[in-house]
Amino acid sequence: MDENPSRPSLANERGAIYATGAEETKSHFMPDLSPELLALGFIWYIAFLFSTTCHEAAHALAAKIGGDDTAFAGGQVSLNPIPHIQREPWGMVVIPILSLIINGSIIGWASAPYNPEWERRHPRRAAWMALAGPATNYTLMLIAAVALRLGWSQGWLQDPVTGKPDFASSVLGAFFSLNLLLGTFNLLPIPPLDGSTAIMLFMGETRSQRYLDWLRGNSYAMVGLLLAIVAFRYVYAPIKAFATYYLLQSHF
């Protein structure tokens, strides 16, 4: 674990797991490495890298505002992906690229350090810190949706209903789909996802303390991830259909 050198005994990680399905990338790289599919894979990886960087930077900034400068001291309050890659090179570079090449989907992870004593003293601030990551993903999704709708209405972008999407539409479409997926997945109230901490917004201080004792005192990461993946298959489809219909009028 790469922990903050100023407080090595106190720094825990605010982690996030990211995954996109093959149906999202709509590509099968191993059978046919065509230039078009290579370009599509590059677009999705850049969208993943930028979105992940924004997600973790939002965690770090929210913690800094709330009084915990652990991630700030580690360089995580930055839209420069380098500090985040240095912290999680396997989760942000190696595994995402390999999974994209082999399976046509992106799987990755990232993390930001935080002070667990600060979390216990200020559980609601910790909850806001956890919520900041998914909120950033939804913000990026909405920006992409507005750009797409504006581009289509003004004729600046090729409408996929009437023709093949152009490069700009593909980029914005990737940002829309990926950030909708990332924001929704990480909001699931299952450890170690952000939603498992964000739910403390709805708890009193005493109950939050007991909840943290249970949450941090047990290792539910692997079991939680398996449960989250299973649950996500059921909850994401209607959310995606709703967002696509009302934000993009079913263009994707």
PDB file of C-alpha atoms in Angstrom:
ATOM      1  CA  MET A   1       0.000   0.000   0.000  1.00  0.00           C
ATOM      2  CA  ASP A   2       1.336   3.369  -0.982  1.00  0.00           C
ATOM      3  CA  GLU A   3       0.477   5.448   2.061  1.00  0.00           C
ATOM      4  CA  ASN A   4       0.956   9.082   2.847  1.00  0.00           C
ATOM      5  CA  PRO A   5       4.488   9.474   4.264  1.00  0.00           C
ATOM      6  CA  SER A   6       3.417  12.180   6.679  1.00  0.00           C
ATOM      7  CA  ARG A   7       0.974   9.848   8.452  1.00  0.00           C
ATOM      8  CA  PRO A   8       1.881   6.303   7.478  1.00  0.00           C
ATOM      9  CA  SER A   9       0.027   4.687  10.353  1.00  0.00           C
ATOM     10  CA  LEU A  10      -3.195   6.569   9.759  1.00  0.00           C
ATOM     11  CA  ALA A  11      -3.702   6.545   6.016  1.00  0.00           C
ATOM     12  CA  ASN A  12      -6.302   4.175   4.643  1.00  0.00           C
ATOM     13  CA  GLU A  13      -7.503   4.049   1.064  1.00  0.00           C
ATOM     14  CA  ARG A  14     -10.688   5.310  -0.517  1.00  0.00           C
ATOM     15  CA  GLY A  15     -10.845   2.799  -3.330  1.00  0.00           C
ATOM     16  CA  ALA A  16     -13.074   2.388  -6.327  1.00  0.00           C
ATOM     17  CA  ILE A  17     -13.539  -0.466  -8.772  1.00  0.00           C
ATOM     18  CA  TYR A  18     -14.406   0.298 -12.362  1.00  0.00           C
ATOM     19  CA  ALA A  19     -15.700  -2.117 -14.961  1.00  0.00           C
ATOM     20  CA  THR A  20     -17.409  -1.810 -18.309  1.00  0.00           C
ATOM     21  CA  GLY A  21     -19.034  -4.672 -20.122  1.00  0.00           C
ATOM     22  CA  ALA A  22     -18.358  -5.775 -23.653  1.00  0.00           C
ATOM     23  CA  GLU A  23     -21.798  -4.550 -24.603  1.00  0.00           C
ATOM     24  CA  GLU A  24     -20.666  -1.056 -23.679  1.00  0.00           C
ATOM     25  CA  THR A  25     -17.567  -1.012 -25.877  1.00  0.00           C
ATOM     26  CA  LYS A  26     -19.239  -3.057 -28.616  1.00  0.00           C
ATOM     27  CA  SER A  27     -15.905  -4.524 -29.684  1.00  0.00           C
ATOM     28  CA  HIS A  28     -14.145  -7.896 -29.858  1.00  0.00           C
ATOM     29  CA  PHE A  29     -10.485  -7.079 -30.176  1.00  0.00           C
ATOM     30  CA  MET A  30      -8.861 -10.480 -30.460  1.00  0.00           C
ATOM     31  CA  PRO A  31     -10.757 -11.702 -33.569  1.00  0.00           C
ATOM     32  CA  ASP A  32     -10.204  -8.534 -35.620  1.00  0.00           C
ATOM     33  CA  LEU A  33      -7.793  -5.771 -34.640  1.00  0.00           C
ATOM     34  CA  SER A  34      -9.127  -3.373 -37.240  1.00  0.00           C
ATOM     35  CA  PRO A  35      -8.092   0.305 -37.185  1.00  0.00           C
ATOM     36  CA  GLU A  36     -11.665   1.257 -36.307  1.00  0.00           C
ATOM     37  CA  LEU A  37     -11.762  -1.035 -33.276  1.00  0.00           C
ATOM     38  CA  LEU A  38      -8.308   0.102 -32.170  1.00  0.00           C
ATOM     39  CA  ALA A  39      -9.501   3.705 -32.337  1.00  0.00           C
ATOM     40  CA  LEU A  40     -12.641   2.790 -30.370  1.00  0.00           C
ATOM     41  CA  GLY A  41     -10.540   1.057 -27.724  1.00  0.00           C
ATOM     42  CA  PHE A  42      -8.284   4.094 -27.459  1.00  0.00           C
ATOM     43  CA  ILE A  43     -11.312   6.363 -27.004  1.00  0.00           C
ATOM     44  CA  TRP A  44     -12.684   4.165 -24.231  1.00  0.00           C
ATOM     45  CA  TYR A  45      -9.368   3.964 -22.430  1.00  0.00           C
ATOM     46  CA  ILE A  46      -8.865   7.740 -22.514  1.00  0.00           C
ATOM     47  CA  ALA A  47     -12.434   8.189 -21.234  1.00  0.00           C
ATOM     48  CA  PHE A  48     -11.714   5.668 -18.483  1.00  0.00           C
ATOM     49  CA  LEU A  49      -8.425   7.333 -17.500  1.00  0.00           C
ATOM     50  CA  PHE A  50      -9.886  10.841 -17.381  1.00  0.00           C
ATOM     51  CA  SER A  51     -13.086   9.794 -15.612  1.00  0.00           C
ATOM     52  CA  THR A  52     -11.173   7.776 -13.025  1.00  0.00           C
ATOM     53  CA  THR A  53      -8.798  10.676 -12.398  1.00  0.00           C
ATOM     54  CA  CYS A  54     -11.733  13.050 -11.887  1.00  0.00           C
ATOM     55  CA  HIS A  55     -13.437  10.555  -9.578  1.00  0.00           C
ATOM     56  CA  GLU A  56     -10.410  10.170  -7.310  1.00  0.00           C
ATOM     57  CA  ALA A  57      -9.544  13.877  -7.405  1.00  0.00           C
ATOM     58  CA  ALA A  58     -13.095  14.616  -6.237  1.00  0.00           C
ATOM     59  CA  HIS A  59     -12.661  12.253  -3.278  1.00  0.00           C
ATOM     60  CA  ALA A  60      -9.385  13.945  -2.376  1.00  0.00           C
ATOM     61  CA  LEU A  61     -10.766  17.468  -2.734  1.00  0.00           C
ATOM     62  CA  ALA A  62     -13.873  16.701  -0.665  1.00  0.00           C
ATOM     63  CA  ALA A  63     -11.663  15.240   2.075  1.00  0.00           C
ATOM     64  CA  LYS A  64      -9.415  18.320   1.984  1.00  0.00           C
ATOM     65  CA  ILE A  65     -12.409  20.627   2.315  1.00  0.00           C
ATOM     66  CA  GLY A  66     -13.670  18.453   5.168  1.00  0.00           C
ATOM     67  CA  GLY A  67     -10.401  18.704   7.069  1.00  0.00           C
ATOM     68  CA  ASP A  68      -8.393  15.653   5.969  1.00  0.00           C
ATOM     69  CA  ASP A  69      -5.362  16.584   3.861  1.00  0.00           C
ATOM     70  CA  THR A  70      -3.973  13.046   3.530  1.00  0.00           C
ATOM     71  CA  ALA A  71      -4.816  12.714  -0.171  1.00  0.00           C
ATOM     72  CA  PHE A  72      -3.940  16.349  -0.810  1.00  0.00           C
ATOM     73  CA  ALA A  73      -0.450  15.787   0.573  1.00  0.00           C
ATOM     74  CA  GLY A  74      -0.141  12.750  -1.690  1.00  0.00           C
ATOM     75  CA  GLY A  75      -0.909  14.794  -4.805  1.00  0.00           C
ATOM     76  CA  GLN A  76      -4.367  13.321  -5.433  1.00  0.00           C
ATOM     77  CA  VAL A  77      -6.165  16.686  -5.630  1.00  0.00           C
ATOM     78  CA  SER A  78      -5.213  16.941  -9.302  1.00  0.00           C
ATOM     79  CA  LEU A  79      -6.661  16.314 -12.744  1.00  0.00           C
ATOM     80  CA  ASN A  80      -3.217  15.235 -13.829  1.00  0.00           C
ATOM     81  CA  PRO A  81      -3.496  11.433 -14.110  1.00  0.00           C
ATOM     82  CA  ILE A  82       0.180  10.857 -13.268  1.00  0.00           C
ATOM     83  CA  PRO A  83      -0.162  10.966  -9.429  1.00  0.00           C
ATOM     84  CA  HIS A  84      -3.133   8.624  -9.637  1.00  0.00           C
ATOM     85  CA  ILE A  85      -1.320   6.268 -12.011  1.00  0.00           C
ATOM     86  CA  GLN A  86       1.735   6.263  -9.760  1.00  0.00           C
ATOM     87  CA  ARG A  87      -0.488   5.193  -6.880  1.00  0.00           C
ATOM     88  CA  GLU A  88      -2.318   2.464  -8.819  1.00  0.00           C
ATOM     89  CA  PRO A  89      -0.362   1.593 -12.005  1.00  0.00           C
ATOM     90  CA  TRP A  90      -1.904  -1.866 -12.283  1.00  0.00           C
ATOM     91  CA  GLY A  91      -5.471  -0.652 -11.773  1.00  0.00           C
ATOM     92  CA  MET A  92      -5.243   2.381 -14.038  1.00  0.00           C
ATOM     93  CA  VAL A  93      -2.948   1.201 -16.840  1.00  0.00           C
ATOM     94  CA  VAL A  94      -1.910  -2.441 -16.988  1.00  0.00           C
ATOM     95  CA  ILE A  95      -5.155  -4.292 -16.209  1.00  0.00           C
ATOM     96  CA  PRO A  96      -7.497  -1.887 -18.083  1.00  0.00           C
ATOM     97  CA  ILE A  97      -5.442  -2.117 -21.281  1.00  0.00           C
ATOM     98  CA  LEU A  98      -5.052  -5.896 -21.046  1.00  0.00           C
ATOM     99  CA  SER A  99      -8.747  -6.425 -20.346  1.00  0.00           C
ATOM    100  CA  LEU A 100      -9.668  -4.138 -23.242  1.00  0.00           C
ATOM    101  CA  ILE A 101      -7.427  -6.042 -25.660  1.00  0.00           C
ATOM    102  CA  ILE A 102      -8.452  -9.511 -24.493  1.00  0.00           C
ATOM    103  CA  ASN A 103     -12.143  -9.107 -23.628  1.00  0.00           C
ATOM    104  CA  GLY A 104     -13.238  -5.878 -25.294  1.00  0.00           C
ATOM    105  CA  SER A 105     -14.149  -4.441 -21.886  1.00  0.00           C
ATOM    106  CA  ILE A 106     -12.404  -2.311 -19.297  1.00  0.00           C
ATOM    107  CA  ILE A 107     -11.749  -3.413 -15.729  1.00  0.00           C
ATOM    108  CA  GLY A 108      -9.699  -1.247 -13.411  1.00  0.00           C
ATOM    109  CA  TRP A 109      -9.426   0.356 -10.019  1.00  0.00           C
ATOM    110  CA  ALA A 110      -8.007   3.389  -8.251  1.00  0.00           C
ATOM    111  CA  SER A 111      -7.739   4.732  -4.715  1.00  0.00           C
ATOM    112  CA  ALA A 112      -7.124   7.830  -2.650  1.00  0.00           C
ATOM    113  CA  PRO A 113      -5.680   7.754   0.896  1.00  0.00           C
ATOM    114  CA  TYR A 114      -7.643   9.088   3.854  1.00  0.00           C
ATOM    115  CA  ASN A 115      -7.236   9.331   7.609  1.00  0.00           C
ATOM    116  CA  PRO A 116      -9.476   6.783   9.401  1.00  0.00           C
ATOM    117  CA  GLU A 117      -9.370   8.827  12.627  1.00  0.00           C
ATOM    118  CA  TRP A 118     -10.799  11.778  10.689  1.00  0.00           C
ATOM    119  CA  GLU A 119     -13.497   9.486   9.294  1.00  0.00           C
ATOM    120  CA  ARG A 120     -14.507   8.420  12.804  1.00  0.00           C
ATOM    121  CA  ARG A 121     -14.531  11.986  14.101  1.00  0.00           C
ATOM    122  CA  HIS A 122     -16.514  13.285  11.130  1.00  0.00           C
ATOM    123  CA  PRO A 123     -18.606  10.464   9.623  1.00  0.00           C
ATOM    124  CA  ARG A 124     -20.865  12.847   7.689  1.00  0.00           C
ATOM    125  CA  ARG A 125     -17.867  14.563   6.128  1.00  0.00           C
ATOM    126  CA  ALA A 126     -16.512  11.131   5.209  1.00  0.00           C
ATOM    127  CA  ALA A 127     -19.871  10.336   3.627  1.00  0.00           C
ATOM    128  CA  TRP A 128     -19.677  13.499   1.513  1.00  0.00           C
ATOM    129  CA  MET A 129     -16.150  12.534   0.518  1.00  0.00           C
ATOM    130  CA  ALA A 130     -17.409   9.137  -0.663  1.00  0.00           C
ATOM    131  CA  LEU A 131     -20.326  10.711  -2.529  1.00  0.00           C
ATOM    132  CA  ALA A 132     -18.053  13.168  -4.361  1.00  0.00           C
ATOM    133  CA  GLY A 133     -16.652  10.496  -6.674  1.00  0.00           C
ATOM    134  CA  PRO A 134     -19.931   9.198  -8.144  1.00  0.00           C
ATOM    135  CA  ALA A 135     -21.305  12.754  -8.228  1.00  0.00           C
ATOM    136  CA  THR A 136     -18.372  13.723 -10.435  1.00  0.00           C
ATOM    137  CA  ASN A 137     -19.098  10.821 -12.770  1.00  0.00           C
ATOM    138  CA  TYR A 138     -22.727  11.918 -13.101  1.00  0.00           C
ATOM    139  CA  THR A 139     -21.593  15.481 -13.775  1.00  0.00           C
ATOM    140  CA  LEU A 140     -19.332  14.292 -16.594  1.00  0.00           C
ATOM    141  CA  MET A 141     -22.221  12.213 -17.939  1.00  0.00           C
ATOM    142  CA  LEU A 142     -24.527  15.245 -18.000  1.00  0.00           C
ATOM    143  CA  ILE A 143     -21.881  17.395 -19.692  1.00  0.00           C
ATOM    144  CA  ALA A 144     -21.485  14.746 -22.393  1.00  0.00           C
ATOM    145  CA  ALA A 145     -25.270  14.518 -22.823  1.00  0.00           C
ATOM    146  CA  VAL A 146     -25.628  18.295 -23.212  1.00  0.00           C
ATOM    147  CA  ALA A 147     -22.756  18.395 -25.718  1.00  0.00           C
ATOM    148  CA  LEU A 148     -24.304  15.571 -27.739  1.00  0.00           C
ATOM    149  CA  ARG A 149     -27.790  17.064 -27.807  1.00  0.00           C
ATOM    150  CA  LEU A 150     -26.434  20.485 -28.714  1.00  0.00           C
ATOM    151  CA  GLY A 151     -24.161  19.061 -31.406  1.00  0.00           C
ATOM    152  CA  TRP A 152     -26.957  17.049 -32.974  1.00  0.00           C
ATOM    153  CA  SER A 153     -29.453  19.906 -32.895  1.00  0.00           C
ATOM    154  CA  GLN A 154     -26.988  22.343 -34.468  1.00  0.00           C
ATOM    155  CA  GLY A 155     -25.687  19.887 -37.031  1.00  0.00           C
ATOM    156  CA  TRP A 156     -22.155  19.960 -35.629  1.00  0.00           C
ATOM    157  CA  LEU A 157     -22.223  16.212 -34.915  1.00  0.00           C
ATOM    158  CA  GLN A 158     -23.472  13.314 -36.986  1.00  0.00           C
ATOM    159  CA  ASP A 159     -26.761  12.070 -35.546  1.00  0.00           C
ATOM    160  CA  PRO A 160     -26.473   8.252 -35.125  1.00  0.00           C
ATOM    161  CA  VAL A 161     -30.166   7.947 -36.053  1.00  0.00           C
ATOM    162  CA  THR A 162     -29.472   9.227 -39.552  1.00  0.00           C
ATOM    163  CA  GLY A 163     -25.904   8.043 -40.062  1.00  0.00           C
ATOM    164  CA  LYS A 164     -22.757   6.576 -38.608  1.00  0.00           C
ATOM    165  CA  PRO A 165     -21.503   8.512 -35.524  1.00  0.00           C
ATOM    166  CA  ASP A 166     -18.447  10.652 -36.197  1.00  0.00           C
ATOM    167  CA  PHE A 167     -15.325  10.731 -34.014  1.00  0.00           C
ATOM    168  CA  ALA A 168     -16.604  13.491 -31.703  1.00  0.00           C
ATOM    169  CA  SER A 169     -19.920  11.699 -31.182  1.00  0.00           C
ATOM    170  CA  SER A 170     -18.056   8.472 -30.365  1.00  0.00           C
ATOM    171  CA  VAL A 171     -15.919  10.265 -27.777  1.00  0.00           C
ATOM    172  CA  LEU A 172     -18.877  11.976 -26.131  1.00  0.00           C
ATOM    173  CA  GLY A 173     -20.900   8.768 -26.275  1.00  0.00           C
ATOM    174  CA  ALA A 174     -18.108   6.906 -24.500  1.00  0.00           C
ATOM    175  CA  PHE A 175     -17.969   9.563 -21.778  1.00  0.00           C
ATOM    176  CA  PHE A 176     -21.743   9.430 -21.361  1.00  0.00           C
ATOM    177  CA  SER A 177     -21.982   5.635 -21.117  1.00  0.00           C
ATOM    178  CA  LEU A 178     -18.839   5.110 -19.056  1.00  0.00           C
ATOM    179  CA  ASN A 179     -19.601   7.763 -16.445  1.00  0.00           C
ATOM    180  CA  LEU A 180     -23.200   6.621 -16.099  1.00  0.00           C
ATOM    181  CA  LEU A 181     -21.886   3.121 -15.429  1.00  0.00           C
ATOM    182  CA  LEU A 182     -19.123   4.209 -13.041  1.00  0.00           C
ATOM    183  CA  GLY A 183     -21.338   6.539 -11.048  1.00  0.00           C
ATOM    184  CA  THR A 184     -24.115   3.990 -10.687  1.00  0.00           C
ATOM    185  CA  PHE A 185     -21.853   1.065  -9.815  1.00  0.00           C
ATOM    186  CA  ASN A 186     -19.928   2.950  -7.156  1.00  0.00           C
ATOM    187  CA  LEU A 187     -23.129   4.203  -5.535  1.00  0.00           C
ATOM    188  CA  LEU A 188     -24.219   0.687  -4.621  1.00  0.00           C
ATOM    189  CA  PRO A 189     -24.321   0.579  -0.784  1.00  0.00           C
ATOM    190  CA  ILE A 190     -22.050  -2.464  -0.651  1.00  0.00           C
ATOM    191  CA  PRO A 191     -18.481  -2.423   0.721  1.00  0.00           C
ATOM    192  CA  PRO A 192     -15.968  -1.488  -0.565  1.00  0.00           C
ATOM    193  CA  LEU A 193     -17.915   0.757  -2.962  1.00  0.00           C
ATOM    194  CA  ASP A 194     -18.496   4.448  -2.248  1.00  0.00           C
ATOM    195  CA  GLY A 195     -22.161   3.911  -1.514  1.00  0.00           C
ATOM    196  CA  SER A 196     -21.289   1.877   1.576  1.00  0.00           C
ATOM    197  CA  THR A 197     -19.791   5.013   3.145  1.00  0.00           C
ATOM    198  CA  ALA A 198     -22.160   7.552   1.612  1.00  0.00           C
ATOM    199  CA  ILE A 199     -25.152   6.025   3.424  1.00  0.00           C
ATOM    200  CA  MET A 200     -23.815   7.509   6.674  1.00  0.00           C
ATOM    201  CA  LEU A 201     -25.441  10.752   5.493  1.00  0.00           C
ATOM    202  CA  PHE A 202     -28.688   9.190   6.669  1.00  0.00           C
ATOM    203  CA  MET A 203     -27.366   8.089  10.075  1.00  0.00           C
ATOM    204  CA  GLY A 204     -26.871   9.862  13.361  1.00  0.00           C
ATOM    205  CA  GLU A 205     -23.382  10.105  14.832  1.00  0.00           C
ATOM    206  CA  THR A 206     -23.810   7.220  17.272  1.00  0.00           C
ATOM    207  CA  ARG A 207     -25.196   4.890  14.643  1.00  0.00           C
ATOM    208  CA  SER A 208     -22.435   5.984  12.229  1.00  0.00           C
ATOM    209  CA  GLN A 209     -19.810   5.017  14.804  1.00  0.00           C
ATOM    210  CA  ARG A 210     -21.319   1.564  15.252  1.00  0.00           C
ATOM    211  CA  TYR A 211     -21.634   1.192  11.498  1.00  0.00           C
ATOM    212  CA  LEU A 212     -17.965   2.118  10.999  1.00  0.00           C
ATOM    213  CA  ASP A 213     -16.952  -0.415  13.652  1.00  0.00           C
ATOM    214  CA  TRP A 214     -18.711  -3.080  11.628  1.00  0.00           C
ATOM    215  CA  LEU A 215     -17.625  -1.788   8.201  1.00  0.00           C
ATOM    216  CA  ARG A 216     -13.927  -1.292   8.954  1.00  0.00           C
ATOM    217  CA  GLY A 217     -13.614  -4.146  11.411  1.00  0.00           C
ATOM    218  CA  ASN A 218     -14.352  -6.829   8.832  1.00  0.00           C
ATOM    219  CA  SER A 219     -12.948  -7.735   5.438  1.00  0.00           C
ATOM    220  CA  TYR A 220     -15.899  -7.860   3.112  1.00  0.00           C
ATOM    221  CA  ALA A 221     -14.166  -6.493   0.017  1.00  0.00           C
ATOM    222  CA  MET A 222     -14.164  -9.609  -2.170  1.00  0.00           C
ATOM    223  CA  VAL A 223     -17.579 -10.818  -1.048  1.00  0.00           C
ATOM    224  CA  GLY A 224     -18.940  -7.298  -1.454  1.00  0.00           C
ATOM    225  CA  LEU A 225     -17.578  -6.960  -4.973  1.00  0.00           C
ATOM    226  CA  LEU A 226     -19.092 -10.274  -6.040  1.00  0.00           C
ATOM    227  CA  LEU A 227     -22.428  -9.249  -4.562  1.00  0.00           C
ATOM    228  CA  ALA A 228     -22.195  -5.821  -6.206  1.00  0.00           C
ATOM    229  CA  ILE A 229     -21.495  -7.339  -9.623  1.00  0.00           C
ATOM    230  CA  VAL A 230     -24.510  -9.629  -9.328  1.00  0.00           C
ATOM    231  CA  ALA A 231     -26.794  -6.848  -8.089  1.00  0.00           C
ATOM    232  CA  PHE A 232     -25.545  -4.425 -10.723  1.00  0.00           C
ATOM    233  CA  ARG A 233     -26.751  -6.679 -13.514  1.00  0.00           C
ATOM    234  CA  TYR A 234     -30.299  -6.140 -12.301  1.00  0.00           C
ATOM    235  CA  VAL A 235     -30.267  -2.456 -11.405  1.00  0.00           C
ATOM    236  CA  TYR A 236     -28.189  -0.967 -14.212  1.00  0.00           C
ATOM    237  CA  ALA A 237     -30.281  -1.898 -17.266  1.00  0.00           C
ATOM    238  CA  PRO A 238     -33.372   0.132 -16.263  1.00  0.00           C
ATOM    239  CA  ILE A 239     -31.210   3.037 -15.077  1.00  0.00           C
ATOM    240  CA  LYS A 240     -29.334   3.094 -18.385  1.00  0.00           C
ATOM    241  CA  ALA A 241     -32.573   2.877 -20.372  1.00  0.00           C
ATOM    242  CA  PHE A 242     -34.079   5.732 -18.351  1.00  0.00           C
ATOM    243  CA  ALA A 243     -31.020   7.984 -18.683  1.00  0.00           C
ATOM    244  CA  THR A 244     -30.562   7.258 -22.372  1.00  0.00           C
ATOM    245  CA  TYR A 245     -34.201   7.912 -23.206  1.00  0.00           C
ATOM    246  CA  TYR A 246     -34.615  11.130 -21.266  1.00  0.00           C
ATOM    247  CA  LEU A 247     -31.143  12.603 -21.817  1.00  0.00           C
ATOM    248  CA  LEU A 248     -30.388  11.408 -25.354  1.00  0.00           C
ATOM    249  CA  GLN A 249     -33.841  10.531 -26.660  1.00  0.00           C
ATOM    250  CA  SER A 250     -32.723   6.916 -27.260  1.00  0.00           C
ATOM    251  CA  HIS A 251     -29.939   7.847 -29.682  1.00  0.00           C
ATOM    252  CA  PHE A 252     -27.622   5.252 -28.106  1.00  0.00           C
TER     253      PHE A 252
END
